[in-house]
Every structure is written in structure tokens, then in C-alpha cells.
Backbone as CSV, one residue per row, in Angstrom:
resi,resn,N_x,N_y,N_z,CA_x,CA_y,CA_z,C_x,C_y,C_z
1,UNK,0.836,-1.189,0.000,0.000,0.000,0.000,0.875,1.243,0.000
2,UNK,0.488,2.198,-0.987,1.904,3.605,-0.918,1.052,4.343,0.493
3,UNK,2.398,4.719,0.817,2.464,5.217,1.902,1.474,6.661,1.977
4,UNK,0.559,7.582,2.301,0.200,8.597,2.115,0.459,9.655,2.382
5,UNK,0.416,10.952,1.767,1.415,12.065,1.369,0.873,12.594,2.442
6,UNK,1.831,13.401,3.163,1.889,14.771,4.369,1.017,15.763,4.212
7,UNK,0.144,16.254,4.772,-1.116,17.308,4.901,-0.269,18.280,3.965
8,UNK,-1.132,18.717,3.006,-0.927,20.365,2.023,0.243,19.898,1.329
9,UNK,0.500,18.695,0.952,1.537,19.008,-0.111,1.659,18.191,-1.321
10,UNK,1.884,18.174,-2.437,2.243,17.296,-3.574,2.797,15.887,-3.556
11,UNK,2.742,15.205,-4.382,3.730,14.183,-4.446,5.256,14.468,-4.381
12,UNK,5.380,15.281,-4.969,6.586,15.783,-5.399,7.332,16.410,-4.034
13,UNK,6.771,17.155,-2.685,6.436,17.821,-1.684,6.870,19.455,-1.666
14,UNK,5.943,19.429,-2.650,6.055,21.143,-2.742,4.270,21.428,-2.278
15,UNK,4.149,22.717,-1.918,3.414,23.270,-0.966,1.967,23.281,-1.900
16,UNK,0.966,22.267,-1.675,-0.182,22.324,-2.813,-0.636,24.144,-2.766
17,UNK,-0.961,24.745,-3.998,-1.612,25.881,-4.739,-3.100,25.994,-4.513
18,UNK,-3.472,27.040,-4.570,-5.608,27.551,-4.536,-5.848,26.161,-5.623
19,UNK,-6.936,25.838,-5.651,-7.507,24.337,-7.126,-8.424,25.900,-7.916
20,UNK,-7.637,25.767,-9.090,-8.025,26.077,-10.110,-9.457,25.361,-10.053
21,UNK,-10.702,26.210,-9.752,-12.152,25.671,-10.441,-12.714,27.176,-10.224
22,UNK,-14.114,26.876,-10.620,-14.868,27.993,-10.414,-15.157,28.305,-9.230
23,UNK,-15.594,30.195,-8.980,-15.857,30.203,-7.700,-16.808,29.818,-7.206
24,UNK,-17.516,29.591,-6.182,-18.956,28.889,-5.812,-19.629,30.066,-5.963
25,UNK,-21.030,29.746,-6.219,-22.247,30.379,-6.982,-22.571,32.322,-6.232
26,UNK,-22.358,31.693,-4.793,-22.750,32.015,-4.006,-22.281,33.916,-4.191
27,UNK,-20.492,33.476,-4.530,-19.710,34.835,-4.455,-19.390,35.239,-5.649
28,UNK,-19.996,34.894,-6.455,-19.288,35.001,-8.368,-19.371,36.846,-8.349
29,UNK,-20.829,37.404,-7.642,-21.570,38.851,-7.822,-20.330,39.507,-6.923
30,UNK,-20.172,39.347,-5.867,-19.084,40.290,-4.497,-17.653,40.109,-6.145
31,UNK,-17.252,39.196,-6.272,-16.025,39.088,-6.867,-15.954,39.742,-8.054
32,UNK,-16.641,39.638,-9.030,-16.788,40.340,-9.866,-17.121,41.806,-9.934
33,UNK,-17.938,42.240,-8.883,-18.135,43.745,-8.226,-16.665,44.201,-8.102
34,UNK,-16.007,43.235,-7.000,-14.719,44.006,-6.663,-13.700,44.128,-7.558
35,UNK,-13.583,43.265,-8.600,-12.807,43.856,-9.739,-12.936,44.472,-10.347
36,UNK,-14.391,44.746,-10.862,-14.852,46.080,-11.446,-14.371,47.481,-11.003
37,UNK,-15.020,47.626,-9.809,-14.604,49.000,-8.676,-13.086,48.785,-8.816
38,UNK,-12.414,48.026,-8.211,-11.209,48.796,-8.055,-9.908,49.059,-9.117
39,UNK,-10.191,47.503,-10.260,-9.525,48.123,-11.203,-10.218,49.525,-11.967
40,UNK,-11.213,50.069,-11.992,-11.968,50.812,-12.487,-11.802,52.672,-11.592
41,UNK,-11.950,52.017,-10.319,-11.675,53.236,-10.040,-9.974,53.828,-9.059
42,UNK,-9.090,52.725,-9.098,-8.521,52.691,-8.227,-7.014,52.857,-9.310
43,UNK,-6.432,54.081,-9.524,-5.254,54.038,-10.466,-4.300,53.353,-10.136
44,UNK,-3.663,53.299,-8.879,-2.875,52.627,-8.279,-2.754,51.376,-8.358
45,UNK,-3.226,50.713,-8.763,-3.738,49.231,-8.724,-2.660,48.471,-9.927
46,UNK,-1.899,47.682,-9.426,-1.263,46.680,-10.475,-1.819,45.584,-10.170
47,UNK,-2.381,44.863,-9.454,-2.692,43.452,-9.368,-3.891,43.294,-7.846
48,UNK,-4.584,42.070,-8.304,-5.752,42.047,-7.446,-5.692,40.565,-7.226
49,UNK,-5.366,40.425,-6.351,-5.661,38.527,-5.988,-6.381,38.350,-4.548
50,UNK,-7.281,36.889,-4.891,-8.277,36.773,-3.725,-7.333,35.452,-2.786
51,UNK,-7.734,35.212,-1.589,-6.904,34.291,-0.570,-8.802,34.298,0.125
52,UNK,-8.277,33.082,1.271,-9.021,32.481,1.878,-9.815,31.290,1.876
53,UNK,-11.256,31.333,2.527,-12.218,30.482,2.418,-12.732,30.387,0.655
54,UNK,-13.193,31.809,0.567,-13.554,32.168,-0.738,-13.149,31.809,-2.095
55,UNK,-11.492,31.901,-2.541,-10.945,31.181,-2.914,-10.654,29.908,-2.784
56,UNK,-10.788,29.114,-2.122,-10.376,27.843,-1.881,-11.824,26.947,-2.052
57,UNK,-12.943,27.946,-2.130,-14.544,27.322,-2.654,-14.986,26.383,-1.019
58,UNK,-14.633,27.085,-0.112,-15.018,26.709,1.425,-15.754,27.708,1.878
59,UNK,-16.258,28.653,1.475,-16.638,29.788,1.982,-18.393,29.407,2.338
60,UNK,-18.690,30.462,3.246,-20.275,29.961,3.961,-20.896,31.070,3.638
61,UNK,-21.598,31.439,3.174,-22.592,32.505,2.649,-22.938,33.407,4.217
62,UNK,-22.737,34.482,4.561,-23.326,35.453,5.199,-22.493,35.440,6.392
63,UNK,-21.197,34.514,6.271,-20.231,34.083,7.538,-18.931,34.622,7.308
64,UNK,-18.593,34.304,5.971,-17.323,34.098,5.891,-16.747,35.529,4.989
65,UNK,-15.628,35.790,5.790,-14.784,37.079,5.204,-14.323,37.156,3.504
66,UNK,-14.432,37.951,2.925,-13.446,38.111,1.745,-12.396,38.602,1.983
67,UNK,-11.505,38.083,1.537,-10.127,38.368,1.873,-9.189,38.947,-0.138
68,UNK,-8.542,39.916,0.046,-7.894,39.979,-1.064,-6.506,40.382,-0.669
69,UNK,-5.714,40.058,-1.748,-4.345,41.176,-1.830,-4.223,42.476,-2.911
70,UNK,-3.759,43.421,-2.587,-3.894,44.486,-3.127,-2.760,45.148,-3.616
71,UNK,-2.083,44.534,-4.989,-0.554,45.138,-5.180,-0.443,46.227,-5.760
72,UNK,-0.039,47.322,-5.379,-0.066,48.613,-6.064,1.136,48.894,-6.716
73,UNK,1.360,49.249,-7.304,2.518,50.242,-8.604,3.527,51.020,-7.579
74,UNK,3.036,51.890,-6.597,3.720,52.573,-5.823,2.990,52.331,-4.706
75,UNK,3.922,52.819,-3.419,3.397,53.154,-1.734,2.148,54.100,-2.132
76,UNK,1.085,53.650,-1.438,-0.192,54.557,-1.514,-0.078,55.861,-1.177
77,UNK,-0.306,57.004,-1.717,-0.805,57.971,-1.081,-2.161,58.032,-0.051
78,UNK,-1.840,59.480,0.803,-2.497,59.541,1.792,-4.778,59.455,0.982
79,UNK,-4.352,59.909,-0.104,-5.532,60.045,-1.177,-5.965,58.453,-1.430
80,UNK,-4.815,57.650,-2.155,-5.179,56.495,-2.311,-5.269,55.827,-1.227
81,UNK,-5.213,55.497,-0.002,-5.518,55.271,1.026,-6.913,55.427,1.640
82,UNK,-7.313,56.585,1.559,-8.885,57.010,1.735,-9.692,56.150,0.555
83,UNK,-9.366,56.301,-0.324,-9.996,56.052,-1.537,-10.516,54.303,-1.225
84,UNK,-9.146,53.278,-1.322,-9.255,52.049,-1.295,-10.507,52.085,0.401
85,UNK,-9.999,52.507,1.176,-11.036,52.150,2.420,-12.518,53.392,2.395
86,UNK,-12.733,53.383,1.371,-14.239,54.285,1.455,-14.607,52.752,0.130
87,UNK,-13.796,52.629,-0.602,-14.727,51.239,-1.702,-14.439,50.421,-1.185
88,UNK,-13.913,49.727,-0.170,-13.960,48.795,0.723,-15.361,48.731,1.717
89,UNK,-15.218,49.741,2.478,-16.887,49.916,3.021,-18.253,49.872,1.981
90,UNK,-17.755,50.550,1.193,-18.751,50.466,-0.120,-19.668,48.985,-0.631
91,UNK,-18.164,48.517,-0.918,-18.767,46.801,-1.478,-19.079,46.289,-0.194
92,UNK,-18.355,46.036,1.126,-19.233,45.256,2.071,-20.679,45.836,2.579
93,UNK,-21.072,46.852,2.171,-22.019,47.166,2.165,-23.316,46.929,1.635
94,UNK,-22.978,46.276,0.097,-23.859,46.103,-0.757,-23.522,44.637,-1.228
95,UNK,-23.132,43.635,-0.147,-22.472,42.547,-0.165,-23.075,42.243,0.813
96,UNK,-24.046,41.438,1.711,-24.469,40.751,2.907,-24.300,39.532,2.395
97,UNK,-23.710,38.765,1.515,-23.441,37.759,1.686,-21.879,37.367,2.178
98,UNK,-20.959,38.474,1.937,-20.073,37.897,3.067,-19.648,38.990,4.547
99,UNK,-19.001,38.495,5.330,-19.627,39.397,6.481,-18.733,40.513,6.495
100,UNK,-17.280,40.170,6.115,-16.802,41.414,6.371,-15.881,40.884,4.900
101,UNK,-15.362,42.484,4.228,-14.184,42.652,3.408,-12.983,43.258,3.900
102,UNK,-11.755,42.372,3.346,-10.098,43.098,4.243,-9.147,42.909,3.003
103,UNK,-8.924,43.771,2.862,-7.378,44.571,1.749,-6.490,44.531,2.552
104,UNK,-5.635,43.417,2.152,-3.623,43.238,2.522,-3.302,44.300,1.489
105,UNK,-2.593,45.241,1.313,-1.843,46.222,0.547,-0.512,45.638,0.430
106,UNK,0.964,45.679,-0.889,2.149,45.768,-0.715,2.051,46.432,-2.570
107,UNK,3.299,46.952,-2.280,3.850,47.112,-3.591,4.460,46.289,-4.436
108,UNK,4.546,46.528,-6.012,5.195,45.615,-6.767,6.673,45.532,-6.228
109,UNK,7.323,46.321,-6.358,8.691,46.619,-5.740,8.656,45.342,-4.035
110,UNK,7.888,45.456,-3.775,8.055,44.528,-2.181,7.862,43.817,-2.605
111,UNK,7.014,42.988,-3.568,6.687,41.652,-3.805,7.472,40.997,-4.621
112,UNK,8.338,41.961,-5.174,9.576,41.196,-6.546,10.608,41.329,-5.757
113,UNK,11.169,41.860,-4.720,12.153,42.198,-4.093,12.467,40.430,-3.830
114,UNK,14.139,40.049,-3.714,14.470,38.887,-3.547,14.192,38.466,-2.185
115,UNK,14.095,39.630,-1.093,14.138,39.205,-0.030,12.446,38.672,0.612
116,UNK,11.779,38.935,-0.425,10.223,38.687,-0.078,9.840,36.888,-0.749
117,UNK,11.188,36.250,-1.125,10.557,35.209,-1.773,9.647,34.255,-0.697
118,UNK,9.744,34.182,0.339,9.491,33.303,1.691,8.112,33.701,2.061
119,UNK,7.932,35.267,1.669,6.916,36.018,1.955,5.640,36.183,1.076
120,UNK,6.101,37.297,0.547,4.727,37.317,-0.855,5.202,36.287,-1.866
121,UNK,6.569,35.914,-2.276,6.523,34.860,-3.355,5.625,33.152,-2.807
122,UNK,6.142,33.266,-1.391,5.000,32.093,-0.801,3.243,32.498,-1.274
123,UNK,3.149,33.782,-0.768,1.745,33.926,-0.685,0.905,34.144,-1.783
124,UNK,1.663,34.171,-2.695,0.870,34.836,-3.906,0.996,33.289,-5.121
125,UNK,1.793,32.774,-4.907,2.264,31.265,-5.566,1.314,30.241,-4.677
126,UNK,1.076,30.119,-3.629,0.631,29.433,-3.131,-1.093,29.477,-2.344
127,UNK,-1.125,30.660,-1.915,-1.923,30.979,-0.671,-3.297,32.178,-2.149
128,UNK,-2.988,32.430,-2.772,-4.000,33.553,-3.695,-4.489,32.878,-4.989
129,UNK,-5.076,33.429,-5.487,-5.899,33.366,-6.425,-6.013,34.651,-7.545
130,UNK,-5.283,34.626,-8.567,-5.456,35.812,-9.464,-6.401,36.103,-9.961
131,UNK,-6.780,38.080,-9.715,-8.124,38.129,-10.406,-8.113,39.054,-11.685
132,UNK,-7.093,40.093,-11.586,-6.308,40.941,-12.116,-5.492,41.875,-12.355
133,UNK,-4.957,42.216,-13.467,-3.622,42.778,-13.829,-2.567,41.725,-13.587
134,UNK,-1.245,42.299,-14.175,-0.274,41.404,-14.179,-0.182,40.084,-12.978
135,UNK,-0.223,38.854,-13.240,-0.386,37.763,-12.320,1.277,37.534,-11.993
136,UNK,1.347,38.114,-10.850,3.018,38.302,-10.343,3.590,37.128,-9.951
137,UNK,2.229,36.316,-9.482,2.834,34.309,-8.939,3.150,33.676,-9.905
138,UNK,3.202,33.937,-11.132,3.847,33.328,-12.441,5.627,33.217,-12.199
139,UNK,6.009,34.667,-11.352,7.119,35.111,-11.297,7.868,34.234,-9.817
140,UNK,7.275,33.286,-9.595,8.073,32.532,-8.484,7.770,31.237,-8.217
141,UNK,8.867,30.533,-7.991,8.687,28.761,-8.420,7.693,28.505,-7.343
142,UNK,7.363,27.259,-7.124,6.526,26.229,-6.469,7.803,26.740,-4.701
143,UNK,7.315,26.119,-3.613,8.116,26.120,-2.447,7.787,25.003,-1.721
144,UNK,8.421,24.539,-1.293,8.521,23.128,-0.143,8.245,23.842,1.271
145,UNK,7.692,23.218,2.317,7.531,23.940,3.583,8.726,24.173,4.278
146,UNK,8.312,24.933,4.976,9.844,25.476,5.923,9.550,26.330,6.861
147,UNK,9.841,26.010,7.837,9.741,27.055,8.782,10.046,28.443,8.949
148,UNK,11.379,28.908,7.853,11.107,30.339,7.355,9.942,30.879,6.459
149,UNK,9.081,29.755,5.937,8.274,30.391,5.271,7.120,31.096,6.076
150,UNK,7.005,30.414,7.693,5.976,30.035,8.968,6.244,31.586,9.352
151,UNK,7.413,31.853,9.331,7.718,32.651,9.974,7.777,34.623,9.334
152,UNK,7.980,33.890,7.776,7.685,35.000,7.155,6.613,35.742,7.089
153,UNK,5.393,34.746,7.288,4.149,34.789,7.194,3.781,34.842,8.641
154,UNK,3.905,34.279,9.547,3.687,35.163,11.361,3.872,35.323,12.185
155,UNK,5.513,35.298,11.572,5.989,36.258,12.587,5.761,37.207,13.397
156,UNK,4.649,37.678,12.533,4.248,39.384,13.683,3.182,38.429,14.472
157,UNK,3.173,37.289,15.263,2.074,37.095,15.947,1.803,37.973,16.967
158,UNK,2.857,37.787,17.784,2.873,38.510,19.135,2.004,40.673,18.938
159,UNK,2.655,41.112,17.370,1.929,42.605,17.514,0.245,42.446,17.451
160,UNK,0.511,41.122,16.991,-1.051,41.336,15.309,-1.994,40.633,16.881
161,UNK,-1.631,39.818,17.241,-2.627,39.223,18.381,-2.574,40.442,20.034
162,UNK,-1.418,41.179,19.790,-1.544,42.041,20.894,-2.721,43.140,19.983
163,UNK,-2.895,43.473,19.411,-3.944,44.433,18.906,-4.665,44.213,18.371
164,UNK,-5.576,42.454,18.679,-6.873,42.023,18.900,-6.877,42.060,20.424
165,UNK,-6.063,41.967,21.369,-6.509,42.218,22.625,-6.858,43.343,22.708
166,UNK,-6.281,44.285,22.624,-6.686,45.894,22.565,-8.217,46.315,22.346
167,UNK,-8.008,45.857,20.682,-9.620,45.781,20.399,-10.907,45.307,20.733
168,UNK,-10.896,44.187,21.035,-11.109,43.085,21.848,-11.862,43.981,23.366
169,UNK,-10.636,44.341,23.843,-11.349,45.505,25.215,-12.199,46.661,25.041
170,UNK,-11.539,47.094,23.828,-12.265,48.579,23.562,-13.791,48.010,22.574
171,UNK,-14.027,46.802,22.285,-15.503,46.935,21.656,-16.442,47.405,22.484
172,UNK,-17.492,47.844,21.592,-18.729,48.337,22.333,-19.692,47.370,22.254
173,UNK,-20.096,46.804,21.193,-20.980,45.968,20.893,-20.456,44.641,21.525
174,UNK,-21.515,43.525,21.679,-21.136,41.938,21.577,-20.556,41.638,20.267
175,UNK,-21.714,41.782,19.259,-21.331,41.710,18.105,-19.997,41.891,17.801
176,UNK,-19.819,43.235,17.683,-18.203,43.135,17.502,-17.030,42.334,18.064
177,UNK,-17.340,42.796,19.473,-16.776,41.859,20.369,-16.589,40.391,19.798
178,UNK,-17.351,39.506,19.248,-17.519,38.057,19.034,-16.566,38.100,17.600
179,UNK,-16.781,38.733,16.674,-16.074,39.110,15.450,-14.901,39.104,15.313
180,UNK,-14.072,39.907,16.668,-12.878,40.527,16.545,-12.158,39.059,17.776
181,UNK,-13.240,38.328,18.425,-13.158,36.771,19.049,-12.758,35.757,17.846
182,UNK,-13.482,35.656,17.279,-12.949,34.707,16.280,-12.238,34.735,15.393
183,UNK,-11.460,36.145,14.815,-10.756,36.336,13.846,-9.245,36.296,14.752
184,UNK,-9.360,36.429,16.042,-8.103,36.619,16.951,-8.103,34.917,16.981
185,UNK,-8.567,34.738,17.723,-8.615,32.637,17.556,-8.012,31.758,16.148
186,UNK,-8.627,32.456,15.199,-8.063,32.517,13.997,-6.003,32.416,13.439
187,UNK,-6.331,33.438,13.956,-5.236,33.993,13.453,-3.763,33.260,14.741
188,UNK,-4.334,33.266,15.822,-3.520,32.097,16.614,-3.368,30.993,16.131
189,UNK,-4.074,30.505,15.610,-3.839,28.836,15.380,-3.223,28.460,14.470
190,UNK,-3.613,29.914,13.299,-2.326,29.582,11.480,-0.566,29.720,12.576
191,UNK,-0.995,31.062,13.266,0.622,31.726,13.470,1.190,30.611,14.260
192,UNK,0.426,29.064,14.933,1.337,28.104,15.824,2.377,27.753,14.709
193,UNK,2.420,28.288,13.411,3.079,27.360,12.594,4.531,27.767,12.814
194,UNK,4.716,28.972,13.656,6.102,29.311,13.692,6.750,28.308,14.568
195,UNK,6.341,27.390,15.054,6.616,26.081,16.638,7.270,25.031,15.737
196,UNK,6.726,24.917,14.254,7.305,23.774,13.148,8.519,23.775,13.344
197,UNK,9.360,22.377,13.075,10.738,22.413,12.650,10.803,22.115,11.211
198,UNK,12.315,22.112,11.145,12.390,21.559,9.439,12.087,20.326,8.814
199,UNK,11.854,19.604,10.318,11.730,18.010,9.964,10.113,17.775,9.513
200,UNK,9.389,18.668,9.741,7.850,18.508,9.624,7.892,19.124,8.041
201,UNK,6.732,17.556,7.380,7.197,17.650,5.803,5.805,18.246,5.477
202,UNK,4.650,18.490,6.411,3.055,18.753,6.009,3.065,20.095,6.198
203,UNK,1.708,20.689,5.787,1.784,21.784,5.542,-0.187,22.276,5.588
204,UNK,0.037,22.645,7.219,-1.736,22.284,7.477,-2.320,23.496,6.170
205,UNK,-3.559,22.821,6.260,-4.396,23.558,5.059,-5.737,24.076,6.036
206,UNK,-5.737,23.224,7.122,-7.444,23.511,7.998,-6.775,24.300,9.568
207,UNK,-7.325,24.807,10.550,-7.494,24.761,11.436,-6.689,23.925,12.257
208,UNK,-7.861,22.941,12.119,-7.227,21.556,12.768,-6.318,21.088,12.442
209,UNK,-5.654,21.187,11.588,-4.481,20.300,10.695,-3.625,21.187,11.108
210,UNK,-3.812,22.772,11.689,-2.709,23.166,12.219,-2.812,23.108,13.941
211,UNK,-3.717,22.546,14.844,-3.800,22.481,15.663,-2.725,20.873,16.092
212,UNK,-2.969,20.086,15.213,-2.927,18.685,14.912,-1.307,18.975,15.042
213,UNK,-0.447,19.723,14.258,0.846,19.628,14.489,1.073,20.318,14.961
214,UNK,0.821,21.288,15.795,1.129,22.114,17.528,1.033,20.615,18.246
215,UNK,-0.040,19.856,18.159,-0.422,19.076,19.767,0.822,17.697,19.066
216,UNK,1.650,17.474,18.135,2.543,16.653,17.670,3.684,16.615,18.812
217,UNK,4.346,18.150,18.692,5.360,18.928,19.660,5.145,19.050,21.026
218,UNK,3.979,19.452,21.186,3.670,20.008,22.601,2.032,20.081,22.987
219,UNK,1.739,18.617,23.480,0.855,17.621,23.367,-0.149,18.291,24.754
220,UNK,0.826,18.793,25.730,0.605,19.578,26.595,-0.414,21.066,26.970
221,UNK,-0.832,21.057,25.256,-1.339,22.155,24.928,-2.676,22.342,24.355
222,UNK,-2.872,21.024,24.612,-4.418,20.295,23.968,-5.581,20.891,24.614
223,UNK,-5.798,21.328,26.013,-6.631,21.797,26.266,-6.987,23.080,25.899
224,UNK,-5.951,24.258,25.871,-5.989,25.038,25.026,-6.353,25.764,23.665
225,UNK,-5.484,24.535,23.271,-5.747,24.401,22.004,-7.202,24.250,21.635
226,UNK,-8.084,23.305,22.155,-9.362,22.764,21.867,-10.697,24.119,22.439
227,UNK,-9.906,25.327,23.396,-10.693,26.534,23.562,-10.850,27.039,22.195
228,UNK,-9.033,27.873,22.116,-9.329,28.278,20.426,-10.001,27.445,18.981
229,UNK,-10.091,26.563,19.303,-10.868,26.137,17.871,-12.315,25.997,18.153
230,UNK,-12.843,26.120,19.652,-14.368,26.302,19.771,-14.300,27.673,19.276
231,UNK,-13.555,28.727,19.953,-13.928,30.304,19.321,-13.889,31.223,18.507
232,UNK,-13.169,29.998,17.756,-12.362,30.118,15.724,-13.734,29.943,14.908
233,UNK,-14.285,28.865,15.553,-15.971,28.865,14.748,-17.192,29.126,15.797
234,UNK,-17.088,29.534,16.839,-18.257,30.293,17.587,-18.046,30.824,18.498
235,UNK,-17.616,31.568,18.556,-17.195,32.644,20.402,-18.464,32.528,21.110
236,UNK,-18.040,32.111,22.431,-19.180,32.137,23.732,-18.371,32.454,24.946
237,UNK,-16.624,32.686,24.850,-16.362,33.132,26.208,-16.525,35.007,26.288
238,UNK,-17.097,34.957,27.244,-16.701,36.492,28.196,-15.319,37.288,27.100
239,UNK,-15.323,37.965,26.866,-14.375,39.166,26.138,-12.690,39.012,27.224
240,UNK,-13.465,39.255,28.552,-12.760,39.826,29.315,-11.605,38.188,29.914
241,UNK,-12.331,37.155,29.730,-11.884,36.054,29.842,-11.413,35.219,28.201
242,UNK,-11.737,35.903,27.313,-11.129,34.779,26.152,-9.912,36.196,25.801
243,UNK,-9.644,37.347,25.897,-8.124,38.403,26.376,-7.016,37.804,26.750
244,UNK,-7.771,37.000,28.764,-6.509,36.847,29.378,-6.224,35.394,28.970
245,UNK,-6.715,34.538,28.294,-6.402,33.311,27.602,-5.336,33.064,26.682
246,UNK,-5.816,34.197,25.672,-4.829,34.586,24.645,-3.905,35.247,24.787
247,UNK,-3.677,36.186,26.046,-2.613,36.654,26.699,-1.200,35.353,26.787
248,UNK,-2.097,34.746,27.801,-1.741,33.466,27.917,-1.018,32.572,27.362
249,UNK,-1.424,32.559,25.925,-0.556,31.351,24.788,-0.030,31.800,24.507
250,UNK,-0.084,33.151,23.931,0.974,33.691,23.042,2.055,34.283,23.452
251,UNK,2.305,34.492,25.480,3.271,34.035,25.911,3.822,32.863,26.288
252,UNK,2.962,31.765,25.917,3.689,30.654,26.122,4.361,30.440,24.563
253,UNK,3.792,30.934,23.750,4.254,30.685,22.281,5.511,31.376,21.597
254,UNK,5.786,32.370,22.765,6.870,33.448,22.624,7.988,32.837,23.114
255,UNK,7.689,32.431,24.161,8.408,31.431,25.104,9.157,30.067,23.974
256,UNK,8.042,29.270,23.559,8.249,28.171,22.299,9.255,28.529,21.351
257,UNK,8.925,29.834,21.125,9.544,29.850,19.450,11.251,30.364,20.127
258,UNK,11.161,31.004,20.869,12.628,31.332,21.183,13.371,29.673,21.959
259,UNK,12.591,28.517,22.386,13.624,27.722,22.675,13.698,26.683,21.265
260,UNK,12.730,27.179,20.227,12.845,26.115,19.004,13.697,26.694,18.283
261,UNK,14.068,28.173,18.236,15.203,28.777,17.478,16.904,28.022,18.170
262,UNK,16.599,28.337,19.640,17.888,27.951,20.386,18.014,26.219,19.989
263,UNK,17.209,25.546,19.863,17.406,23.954,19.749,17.964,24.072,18.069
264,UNK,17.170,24.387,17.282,17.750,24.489,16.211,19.118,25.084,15.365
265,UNK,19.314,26.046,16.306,20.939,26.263,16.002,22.065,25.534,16.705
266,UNK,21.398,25.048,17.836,22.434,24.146,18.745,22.873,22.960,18.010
């Protein structure tokens, strides 16, 4: 019996790509809107690629975020800046089928730069979906997993999850509150990937599949672990109690990644 291939990756073990198919029925109108508007009204604009649920044809009608990348020609002006976040509010506005819309911004110059191959050449080769203008992931090979790639990509855990706590305190609403709960839960469970070593040949694609190789390493962490993935798909703790939780891991995770750097150079 052949042996079966490592989560997210090829035969070959390079990092599986978005599946080329159509988008589901559901988002064809939001997607097509947003290429309209912004190549249309947005000069700045060299390239438009979609990431996520949405792309990947997992997406839940009236739940799930649109996510894009937004490569511009030059650093935005203070003009183009206003501009992109007034047609950002715009389309999620006239969009209730997905719940919220979010623009990653970089420039062409950052994304061709050699030192971004780990980074946007990962993300745009692997992690996006081209919608238009020049398709820049043409411009960078296939990648095998690696823990610099983990790291290129979230590294900033510790800022990006310290300012969902922030927010997190300062909501007014539940609503929000629960929103800015599950996108923080979220975003913990991709960034455990910085805990990987080089010896780990998979390359989670779900949630779980990245929960699955956190609890591989540090098995110890299961209970935890099993909070954030209740509040990744439904927040029900207290604000003030799912804060000091996440306080919590992501100093223990700060803690992790600095003795997996020290083991690994030793």
C-alpha cells in the first residue's frame, strides 16, 4: 500500500496551490463587483488577488470574510488610502453575503524584491488566487515547507494578536466583540506554525491540521488548544476572559519559538 502524502503538499512535496475551479455560486456577484470597482476606479492598482475560504470554494454565505491582496505600482498615497477604504466599506455594504471585506496592501517593488521570496513569493504562488492585472505568482517557483516560510508569514504574531486584545477591550458591541473573538482565535492557530521544525514535511491547510501539528510537539497544549478552535468557529467566552487566555498562549508561544530557534541552532 503507498504510503500517504503529508497534509498540504504534492507528491513531489512542494506546498499544494488555490484548485483552479470555479468560484462557488454564491460569491461570483461580491467578486466580480470588486474587480470592477477597483480596477476601475482605483489608479494605483497593479494586481488584485483573492486568498481564503472564498478562494479555496469553502466559503459559507453570510459568515465568511473576503479576503484579497492588493498590489499597487507605488506606496499609496495619503488620497489612495482614503480612496481604497471608502470602496472597501462600499462593497461590504452592498455585499451581505459575506460578512466582512479586508485589503492586505504591498507594492510591486516589495513583492519582486528577492528578499520577499518566503513572503509574498510564498503567498501569492501558493496561498491567492489571481483576479487581475499582471499575475506576479507566475514570477516565483513552487516552495517546499519550511519554517522560514511560517515565519515569514507570522511572525508578527505577538503585535497582530496584541492588537486584537486591545480591540477586543475597547468593543462596544457583543457583536463586535464576538467578530474581533474569532478572527483573533483565527489567526492564533495559522501563526502556531512558527513552533514547526524543518523536519515537519506537512503543511496544514485547515485549522485543525494546524492544531494537529502544535499538539505533535507540545501535546501539553491540547486543552488550550481545543478553547481556540471552539472560538475560531463560535465565540461564547466572556471578552474579558477569552483576552486573558490569549494573553496566555501567546506568551507561552513566545516562550516556544525562542527555545525552538535555540534547539535548532544548537
Amino acid at each position: 500500500m503507498a504510503k500517504p502524502l503529508p497534509d498540504g503538499v504534492d507528491a513531489e512535496g512542494f506546498i499544494l496551490t488555490v484548485p483552479d475551479r470555479p468560484l462557488q455560486p454564491e460569491f461570483r456577484s461580491v467578486v466580480e463587483d470588486l474587480v470592477t470597482t477597483l480596477s476601475g476606479r482605483c489608479a494605483a492598482l497593479d494586481g488584485l488577488y483573492l486568498y481564503g475560504s472564498v478562494a479555496h470554494g469553502r466559503a459559507r454565505p453570510g459568515l465568511s470574510d473576503l479576503d484579497l491582496s492588493l498590489v499597487l505600482r507605488e506606496p499609496p498615497s495619503a488620497d489612495d488610502s482614503a480612496l481604497l477604504e471608502d470602496l472597501r466599506h462600499a462593497l461590504q455594504a452592498r455585499h451581505p453575503e459575506v460578512s466582512k471585506i479586508d485589503f492586505d496592501l504591498g507594492t510591486r517593488a516589495e513583492v519582486l524584491a528577492p528578499k520577499s521570496r518566503p513572503s509574498w513569493g510564498y503567498w501569492l504562488r501558493h496561498e491567492c488566487r489571481w483576479l487581475w492585472g499582471e499575475d506576479l505568482s507566475a514570477r516565483f517557483e513552487r516552495l517546499r515547507p519550511s519554517r522560514a516560510i511560517a515565519l515569514a508569514v507570522n511572525g508578527d504574531f505577538e503585535a497582530a494578536l496584541a492588537a486584537y486584545a486591545r480591540r477586543i477591550g475597547d468593543a462596544d458591541e457583543l457583536v463586535q466583540s464576538r467578530r474581533l473573538q474569532r478572527e483573533a482565535a483565527r489567526k492564533l492557530i495559522r501563526s502556531t506554525s512558527v513552533l514547526r521544525t524543518e523536519q515537519d514535511r506537512d503543511w496544514p491547510q485547515t485549522l485543525e491540521a494546524h492544531a494537529a501539528l502544535l499538539l505533535r510537539h507540545h501535546p501539553s497544549m491540547a486543552q488550550p488548544m481545543r478553547f481556540f478552535l471552539d472560538q475560531a468557529g463560535e465565540p461564547t467566552a466572556p471578552a474579558d476572559a477569552f483576552v486573558e487566555r490569549l494573553n496566555d498562549f501567546v506568551g507561552w508561544m513566545s516562550r516556544a519559538a525562542t527555545a525552538t530557534v535555540g534547539d535548532a541552532s544548537g
